[in-house]
Coordinates of C-alpha atoms and ligand atoms in Angstrom, one line a residue:
M1 CA 4.3 -26.0 -4.0
S2 CA 1.3 -28.7 -3.7
V3 CA 2.4 -31.9 -2.1
F4 CA -0.5 -33.7 -3.7
N5 CA 0.1 -34.0 -7.6
Y6 CA -0.4 -36.3 -10.6
R7 CA 2.3 -38.7 -11.4
N8 CA 1.5 -40.2 -14.4
G9 CA -1.8 -39.3 -14.5
V10 CA -2.5 -40.7 -10.9
L11 CA -2.8 -38.5 -7.9
H12 CA -0.1 -39.1 -5.2
A13 CA 0.3 -37.6 -1.7
E14 CA 3.9 -36.8 -1.7
D15 CA 5.2 -40.0 -3.1
V16 CA 2.5 -42.4 -2.6
A17 CA 0.0 -43.4 -4.9
M18 CA -3.8 -42.8 -3.5
P19 CA -5.0 -46.0 -5.4
S20 CA -2.5 -47.7 -2.8
L21 CA -3.3 -46.0 0.0
A22 CA -6.8 -46.6 -0.5
A23 CA -6.2 -51.0 -0.9
D24 CA -3.9 -50.2 2.1
Y25 CA -7.0 -48.4 4.5
A26 CA -9.7 -48.6 2.8
T27 CA -12.4 -45.7 2.2
P28 CA -13.7 -42.9 3.2
C29 CA -9.7 -41.9 4.8
Y30 CA -8.2 -38.9 5.6
I31 CA -4.8 -38.6 4.5
Y32 CA -1.9 -36.0 5.5
S33 CA 1.3 -34.8 4.6
R34 CA 3.7 -34.2 6.5
A35 CA 5.8 -32.2 4.1
A36 CA 2.7 -29.8 3.6
F37 CA 2.2 -29.4 6.9
E38 CA 6.3 -28.4 7.6
Q39 CA 5.7 -26.2 4.6
H40 CA 3.2 -23.8 5.7
W41 CA 4.2 -23.7 9.1
R42 CA 8.0 -22.9 8.2
A43 CA 6.6 -20.4 5.8
L44 CA 4.8 -18.6 8.8
D45 CA 8.0 -18.9 10.8
E46 CA 10.6 -18.0 8.3
A47 CA 8.7 -14.7 7.0
F48 CA 9.4 -13.0 10.7
H49 CA 13.3 -13.5 10.1
D50 CA 14.6 -12.2 13.3
Y51 CA 11.5 -10.3 14.7
P52 CA 11.0 -12.3 18.2
H53 CA 7.9 -14.2 17.5
L54 CA 6.2 -17.5 18.0
I55 CA 3.9 -19.6 16.3
C56 CA 1.2 -21.3 18.1
Y57 CA -0.2 -23.7 16.1
A58 CA -4.4 -23.6 16.7
V59 CA -4.9 -27.2 17.9
K60 CA -8.6 -26.9 16.8
A61 CA -7.8 -26.9 13.1
N62 CA -6.7 -30.8 13.3
S63 CA -6.0 -32.0 16.8
N64 CA -4.2 -35.6 16.2
I65 CA -1.5 -36.1 18.4
A66 CA 0.9 -37.7 15.2
I67 CA -0.3 -34.2 13.7
L68 CA 1.0 -32.4 16.9
N69 CA 4.1 -34.0 17.7
V70 CA 5.5 -33.1 13.9
L71 CA 4.6 -29.9 14.7
A72 CA 6.4 -29.7 18.2
R73 CA 9.5 -30.8 16.5
L74 CA 9.8 -28.0 14.5
G75 CA 9.1 -25.9 17.9
S76 CA 5.9 -24.7 17.6
G77 CA 3.8 -23.4 19.8
F78 CA -0.1 -23.9 20.3
D79 CA -3.0 -22.6 20.8
I80 CA -5.5 -24.4 22.8
V81 CA -9.4 -23.8 23.8
S82 CA -10.0 -27.0 25.8
G83 CA -8.3 -29.1 28.8
G84 CA -9.1 -32.0 26.3
E85 CA -6.7 -29.8 24.2
L86 CA -4.2 -29.4 26.6
Q87 CA -3.9 -32.9 27.5
R88 CA -2.9 -33.8 23.5
V89 CA -0.8 -31.4 23.2
L90 CA 1.5 -32.4 26.5
A91 CA 0.9 -36.1 24.8
A92 CA 2.4 -35.1 22.3
G93 CA 5.6 -33.4 23.5
G94 CA 4.4 -30.1 23.1
D95 CA 6.0 -27.3 25.7
A96 CA 3.8 -25.9 28.5
D97 CA 5.4 -22.6 28.2
K98 CA 4.5 -22.3 24.5
I99 CA 0.9 -22.9 25.3
V100 CA -1.7 -19.9 24.8
F101 CA -5.0 -20.9 26.1
S102 CA -8.3 -19.2 24.7
G103 CA -11.5 -19.2 25.0
V104 CA -14.7 -17.9 26.1
A105 CA -15.6 -20.2 28.8
K106 CA -12.7 -22.0 30.7
S107 CA -14.1 -24.2 33.1
E108 CA -12.7 -24.0 36.9
E109 CA -11.3 -27.7 36.3
E110 CA -9.2 -26.5 33.0
I111 CA -7.9 -23.2 34.5
R112 CA -6.8 -25.6 37.6
M113 CA -4.5 -27.9 34.9
A114 CA -3.5 -25.3 32.4
L115 CA -1.7 -23.5 35.8
Q116 CA -0.3 -26.8 37.3
C117 CA 1.0 -28.3 33.9
G118 CA 4.7 -27.9 33.3
E119 CA 7.1 -26.3 35.1
S120 CA 4.7 -23.1 35.9
G121 CA 1.8 -23.2 33.4
V122 CA 1.1 -22.3 30.2
R123 CA 2.7 -19.5 28.8
C124 CA -0.6 -17.2 29.2
L125 CA -4.0 -17.3 29.8
N126 CA -6.3 -14.8 27.2
I127 CA -9.1 -13.9 29.2
E128 CA -12.3 -12.9 27.6
S129 CA -14.6 -11.3 30.3
H130 CA -14.3 -9.8 33.6
E131 CA -15.7 -12.8 35.5
E132 CA -12.8 -15.2 33.9
L133 CA -10.3 -12.7 35.0
E134 CA -11.6 -12.9 38.9
R135 CA -12.0 -16.9 38.7
I136 CA -8.2 -16.9 37.8
Q137 CA -7.1 -15.0 40.4
Y138 CA -9.1 -16.9 42.7
I139 CA -7.7 -20.4 41.2
A140 CA -4.4 -19.0 41.0
A141 CA -4.3 -17.8 44.8
D142 CA -5.4 -20.9 45.4
L143 CA -2.8 -22.8 44.2
N144 CA -0.3 -19.7 45.4
V145 CA 0.9 -19.5 42.1
T146 CA 1.1 -16.5 39.6
A147 CA -1.4 -17.1 36.5
R148 CA 0.2 -14.9 33.1
I149 CA -3.0 -13.3 31.5
G150 CA -3.5 -11.5 28.3
I151 CA -6.6 -9.8 27.5
R152 CA -8.6 -11.0 24.1
V153 CA -9.3 -7.4 22.9
N154 CA -12.7 -6.6 20.4
P155 CA -11.0 -4.2 17.7
D156 CA -14.6 -4.1 16.2
V157 CA -12.9 -5.2 12.7
D158 CA -15.1 -6.6 9.9
A159 CA -13.5 -9.8 8.5
R160 CA -15.1 -9.9 5.2
T161 CA -15.5 -13.3 5.9
H162 CA -18.2 -16.2 6.4
P163 CA -20.6 -14.6 9.3
Y164 CA -20.0 -17.6 11.4
I165 CA -16.5 -17.7 11.4
A166 CA -16.1 -13.6 12.1
T167 CA -15.1 -13.1 15.4
G168 CA -13.7 -9.6 15.7
L169 CA -17.2 -7.1 15.2
E170 CA -18.6 -5.9 18.5
T171 CA -21.7 -8.0 18.1
A172 CA -19.5 -11.1 18.7
K173 CA -19.5 -12.7 21.8
F174 CA -15.7 -12.6 21.7
G175 CA -13.2 -10.5 23.2
L176 CA -13.7 -7.4 25.3
A177 CA -14.3 -4.0 23.3
V178 CA -11.3 -1.5 24.2
P179 CA -12.7 0.5 27.0
A180 CA -14.1 -2.7 28.8
A181 CA -10.4 -4.4 27.8
L182 CA -8.7 -1.3 29.4
D183 CA -10.6 -1.5 32.7
A184 CA -9.9 -5.4 33.1
Y185 CA -6.1 -4.7 32.7
K186 CA -6.0 -1.8 35.1
A187 CA -8.1 -4.5 37.5
A188 CA -5.4 -7.3 36.5
S189 CA -2.6 -5.1 37.2
K190 CA -3.7 -5.1 40.8
M191 CA -4.5 -8.6 41.5
P192 CA -1.4 -10.1 43.8
N193 CA -1.7 -13.6 41.9
V194 CA -1.9 -12.5 37.7
S195 CA 0.5 -10.9 35.9
V196 CA 0.0 -8.8 32.8
H197 CA 1.4 -10.9 29.7
S198 CA -0.6 -10.0 26.5
M199 CA -2.6 -8.6 24.5
A200 CA -4.3 -11.2 22.0
C201 CA -7.0 -10.6 19.4
H202 CA -8.7 -13.0 16.7
I203 CA -10.7 -11.4 14.0
G204 CA -11.9 -14.6 12.4
S205 CA -11.0 -17.1 10.0
Q206 CA -10.5 -17.6 6.3
I207 CA -9.7 -14.2 5.9
T208 CA -8.4 -13.4 2.3
E209 CA -7.1 -9.7 2.6
L210 CA -4.7 -7.7 4.6
Q211 CA -7.0 -5.0 5.2
P212 CA -8.9 -6.2 8.2
F213 CA -5.4 -7.6 9.8
A214 CA -3.9 -4.4 9.8
D215 CA -6.7 -2.0 11.3
A216 CA -6.9 -4.9 13.9
V217 CA -3.5 -5.0 15.0
A218 CA -3.5 -0.7 14.8
R219 CA -6.1 -0.9 17.2
I220 CA -4.5 -3.3 19.6
A221 CA -1.3 -1.0 19.2
E222 CA -3.2 1.6 20.0
L223 CA -4.1 0.1 23.0
V224 CA -0.9 -1.0 23.9
L225 CA 0.5 3.0 24.3
E226 CA -2.4 3.9 26.3
L227 CA -2.1 0.7 28.9
S228 CA 2.0 1.9 29.0
E229 CA 0.5 5.4 30.2
H230 CA -1.3 3.8 33.0
G231 CA 2.0 2.2 33.7
I232 CA 1.0 -1.1 32.6
A233 CA 3.6 -2.9 30.5
I234 CA 2.7 -5.6 27.9
Q235 CA 5.1 -8.7 27.1
Q236 CA 4.0 -10.3 24.3
L237 CA 1.1 -9.5 21.3
D238 CA -0.9 -12.6 20.3
L239 CA -2.1 -11.7 17.2
G240 CA -4.5 -14.6 16.3
G241 CA -5.1 -16.9 13.4
G242 CA -7.3 -16.2 10.6
L243 CA -5.0 -16.1 7.4
G244 CA -7.1 -17.9 4.5
I245 CA -6.3 -20.9 2.2
D246 CA -6.5 -21.5 -1.6
Y247 CA -10.0 -23.3 -1.9
Q248 CA -11.5 -22.2 -4.6
G249 CA -8.8 -20.0 -6.6
E250 CA -8.7 -17.2 -4.0
S251 CA -6.4 -14.8 -4.4
L252 CA -4.0 -14.5 -1.3
P253 CA -1.6 -13.4 0.4
S254 CA 1.8 -14.9 0.9
A255 CA 2.9 -15.9 4.4
Q256 CA 5.4 -12.9 3.9
A257 CA 2.8 -10.5 2.7
Y258 CA 0.6 -11.5 6.1
V259 CA 3.8 -11.0 8.6
D260 CA 5.3 -7.9 6.6
N261 CA 1.8 -6.3 6.9
I262 CA 2.0 -7.1 11.2
L263 CA 5.2 -5.9 11.6
K264 CA 4.7 -2.4 9.4
Q265 CA 1.5 -1.9 11.6
L266 CA 3.7 -2.3 14.8
R267 CA 7.0 -0.4 13.4
D268 CA 4.9 2.4 12.5
H269 CA 3.4 2.6 16.1
D270 CA 7.0 2.4 17.5
I271 CA 6.5 -1.1 19.2
N272 CA 9.0 -3.8 18.5
L273 CA 7.5 -6.3 21.3
P274 CA 7.6 -10.4 20.5
V275 CA 4.4 -11.5 18.3
A276 CA 2.6 -14.8 18.7
I277 CA 0.1 -16.0 16.1
E278 CA -2.6 -18.4 16.1
P279 CA -2.7 -20.0 12.7
G280 CA -4.7 -23.3 12.1
R281 CA -6.1 -23.4 8.8
F282 CA -3.2 -22.3 6.7
I283 CA -1.1 -24.5 8.4
A284 CA -3.3 -27.7 8.4
G285 CA -5.9 -27.1 5.5
N286 CA -4.1 -27.9 2.5
A287 CA -1.7 -30.5 4.4
G288 CA -4.9 -33.1 3.5
V289 CA -7.1 -34.8 1.6
L290 CA -10.5 -36.9 2.5
L291 CA -10.2 -39.6 0.1
T292 CA -13.8 -41.1 -0.9
Q293 CA -14.8 -44.0 -3.5
V294 CA -18.1 -43.6 -5.7
E295 CA -20.6 -46.1 -4.4
Y296 CA -23.3 -45.4 -6.9
I297 CA -24.3 -43.2 -9.7
K298 CA -27.7 -42.4 -9.9
R299 CA -29.2 -40.1 -12.8
T300 CA -32.5 -38.5 -12.5
E301 CA -34.4 -36.2 -14.8
R302 CA -32.4 -32.9 -13.4
K303 CA -29.3 -34.0 -12.0
N304 CA -26.1 -36.7 -12.0
F305 CA -25.7 -38.0 -8.3
A306 CA -22.4 -39.7 -7.7
I307 CA -23.0 -41.2 -4.2
V308 CA -19.7 -41.7 -2.5
D309 CA -19.1 -43.1 0.9
A310 CA -17.8 -40.1 2.7
G311 CA -20.5 -38.2 4.2
M312 CA -21.5 -34.9 5.8
N313 CA -20.6 -36.4 9.2
D314 CA -17.2 -37.0 7.7
L315 CA -16.8 -33.5 6.5
M316 CA -19.2 -30.9 7.4
R317 CA -18.0 -28.1 6.1
P318 CA -19.9 -27.9 2.9
S319 CA -23.3 -28.2 4.5
L320 CA -22.8 -26.0 7.4
Y321 CA -20.6 -23.1 5.8
Q322 CA -21.9 -23.8 2.0
A323 CA -17.5 -24.5 1.9
F324 CA -16.6 -24.8 -1.4
H325 CA -13.9 -28.1 -1.8
R326 CA -12.5 -28.8 -4.8
I327 CA -13.4 -32.8 -5.5
S328 CA -11.0 -34.1 -8.3
T329 CA -10.8 -37.9 -9.7
V330 CA -8.0 -39.8 -8.2
I331 CA -7.2 -41.0 -12.1
D332 CA -6.7 -38.0 -14.1
R333 CA -9.6 -37.7 -17.0
A334 CA -8.8 -34.1 -18.0
Q335 CA -7.8 -35.5 -21.5
H336 CA -10.9 -37.9 -21.5
N337 CA -13.6 -35.0 -22.9
N338 CA -16.9 -37.0 -21.9
S339 CA -17.0 -35.3 -18.6
E340 CA -20.7 -34.1 -17.0
Q341 CA -22.3 -32.5 -14.3
W342 CA -22.3 -34.2 -11.2
E343 CA -23.3 -33.7 -7.5
I344 CA -21.9 -35.5 -5.0
V345 CA -23.6 -36.5 -2.4
G346 CA -23.0 -38.7 0.8
P347 CA -24.9 -41.5 2.7
V348 CA -26.5 -39.3 5.3
C349 CA -30.0 -39.5 5.3
E350 CA -30.4 -35.4 5.1
S351 CA -31.0 -33.4 1.9
A352 CA -27.8 -31.7 3.2
D353 CA -25.6 -34.3 2.9
V354 CA -23.5 -32.8 -0.4
L355 CA -20.2 -32.4 -1.1
G356 CA -19.9 -30.8 -3.8
T357 CA -22.4 -29.5 -6.1
E358 CA -22.4 -29.1 -10.3
R359 CA -18.7 -30.3 -10.6
E360 CA -17.6 -31.2 -13.7
L361 CA -16.1 -34.5 -13.7
S362 CA -15.9 -37.9 -15.4
V363 CA -16.7 -40.4 -12.9
T364 CA -18.6 -43.8 -12.9
A365 CA -18.9 -45.9 -10.4
G366 CA -15.9 -47.5 -8.4
D367 CA -14.0 -44.7 -9.0
L368 CA -11.9 -42.9 -6.4
L369 CA -12.3 -39.1 -5.5
C370 CA -10.5 -36.8 -3.4
V371 CA -11.7 -34.2 -1.7
E372 CA -9.3 -31.5 -1.2
S373 CA -8.4 -28.9 1.4
A374 CA -9.5 -31.3 4.0
G375 CA -6.7 -31.4 6.2
A376 CA -8.2 -28.4 8.6
Y377 CA -11.5 -28.2 10.5
S378 CA -12.7 -31.5 8.6
F379 CA -11.9 -34.6 11.3
V380 CA -11.9 -32.3 14.3
M381 CA -15.5 -31.7 13.7
S382 CA -16.8 -34.7 12.2
S383 CA -19.2 -37.2 13.9
N384 CA -21.3 -40.2 14.1
Y385 CA -24.1 -38.7 12.7
N386 CA -26.5 -42.2 11.1
S387 CA -24.0 -44.6 13.4
R388 CA -21.4 -44.0 10.9
P389 CA -17.9 -44.9 12.2
R390 CA -15.7 -42.4 11.7
P391 CA -13.3 -42.7 8.9
P392 CA -9.3 -43.7 9.8
E393 CA -6.5 -40.9 9.8
I394 CA -3.3 -41.6 7.9
L395 CA 0.2 -39.5 7.9
V396 CA 1.9 -39.7 4.7
D397 CA 6.0 -39.0 5.0
G398 CA 8.0 -39.4 1.8
G399 CA 7.5 -42.6 0.4
S400 CA 5.9 -44.1 3.3
S401 CA 2.3 -44.0 5.2
H402 CA 1.4 -44.2 8.8
I403 CA -2.1 -44.6 11.0
I404 CA -2.6 -42.1 12.9
R405 CA -6.4 -43.3 13.9
E406 CA -7.6 -46.1 13.2
R407 CA -11.0 -46.4 11.9
E408 CA -13.6 -46.6 14.3
V409 CA -15.6 -49.9 14.3
F410 CA -19.0 -50.8 16.0
T411 CA -17.8 -51.2 19.5
D412 CA -16.5 -47.8 19.5
L413 CA -19.8 -46.5 18.8
V414 CA -21.6 -48.0 21.2
S415 CA -18.6 -47.5 24.1
G416 CA -19.8 -45.4 27.0
E417 CA -23.6 -46.7 26.2
R418 CA -25.2 -49.0 29.0
L419 CA -28.3 -51.5 28.6
V420 CA -30.7 -51.1 31.6
E421 CA -32.2 -53.3 33.4
L422 CA -35.6 -52.2 33.7
D423 CA -38.6 -53.4 35.7
N424 CA -40.8 -55.0 32.5
Ligands
LLP501 N1 -7.1 -17.9 17.5 C1 -8.6 -18.4 17.7 C2 -8.8 -17.8 19.4 C3 -9.7 -19.0 17.4 O1 -10.5 -18.8 17.8 C4 -9.0 -19.7 16.2 C5 -10.5 -20.0 15.0 C6 -7.9 -19.6 15.6 C7 -6.7 -19.1 16.6 C8 -7.8 -20.2 13.9 O2 -7.9 -19.5 13.3 P1 -7.4 -20.5 11.6 O3 -5.9 -19.4 11.6 O4 -7.5 -21.4 11.5 O5 -8.1 -19.3 10.9 N2 -14.8 -24.5 11.6 C9 -14.3 -23.3 10.9 C10 -13.5 -22.6 11.8 C11 -14.1 -21.9 13.0 C12 -12.4 -21.4 13.5 C13 -12.7 -20.6 14.9 N3 -11.3 -20.5 15.4 C14 -14.3 -23.4 9.6 O6 -14.5 -24.7 9.0 O7 -14.6 -23.1 8.5

């Protein structure tokens, strides 16, 4: 059930009308729904029933601390990829022992932070190279602690998604191929300050079929069994994120089908270890929209342009991945039959600054438009290109709205910059 609905022809976020949000916070702005974040998180959590599991929300999808706090209140774990994300989770009230730390290039400083936070450091560091394993042993010894680790296995599975967000093929920089992972586990099991905790895998993002997940889980399961023959016991399986969402009417597996598919593979291999998953997009993607206003209408011989006040710096997915985001008018004009084809473009001086192309809409200058599915990988990937202050983020909760990040101003843009005394 979507929380973004038309009521009497006006688009609402939960119980709040978009025009009143535009009036209160101005445009462009990001609008998130607390109820949607919670619904999506619960759908996955409940799909496991009483099977031992931990949902580790992938912080990179939307890392606003108010959003992390909404999820921490549900008891969520978190998947992080940097020291910055670690500090965000702790600032938002997340538990250190429910954090898994992924990422190919953890710095020495980040590893120290991860081993020292909370009562006994993060739950697990997912390791992606032999060198990283050695670095962790060295730091854990220096701190006189034991580091719980998992090896991220690259199962060489084609996730059949956009090449920029596929990570599970042998050609990717991510993880260790099965033979190298086996060696790394053997090495880890002999290290005095390292304890083997989990086996991790993440094959890509916006995956819309179950088969790649089934293939990946099967490879992982086989390796777990092989390790046990070597006397190495895995405590937890971390099966990554990647479940896709509806951007464009795709047919998608439900949360239940996704979880059942994982558990079936484990049953087939006679494995009943606790499972962690790292969903980002599934929880955040359809829990947010980007609200924007049409500044100008420009008609040329070939095309109609609706020039809006949000650009590729605010939402770069369409320019970077040719990603499709639905764009709808805040006032429902479906009954009007004067719709035309529009290019929805932003103010940035780049031809790639297009939010949507060939959209059948009825628009005029001053209209509010809603760019949908913008809760994940949207604000987090924004920039100040063209010296554009980033938009505010607003959290709607029932009939109320809260600003959870202020609109940036000029002083934010230049903070950290210095005019220097030059000789001439
Ligand atoms: N775990 C790991 C180790 C990851 O690298 C990722 C995403 C996730 C979990 C979460 O995946 P999700 O459930 O959200 O699919 N910027 C791109 C997406 C990049 C995803 C990177 N890794 C986009 O806008 O489509």
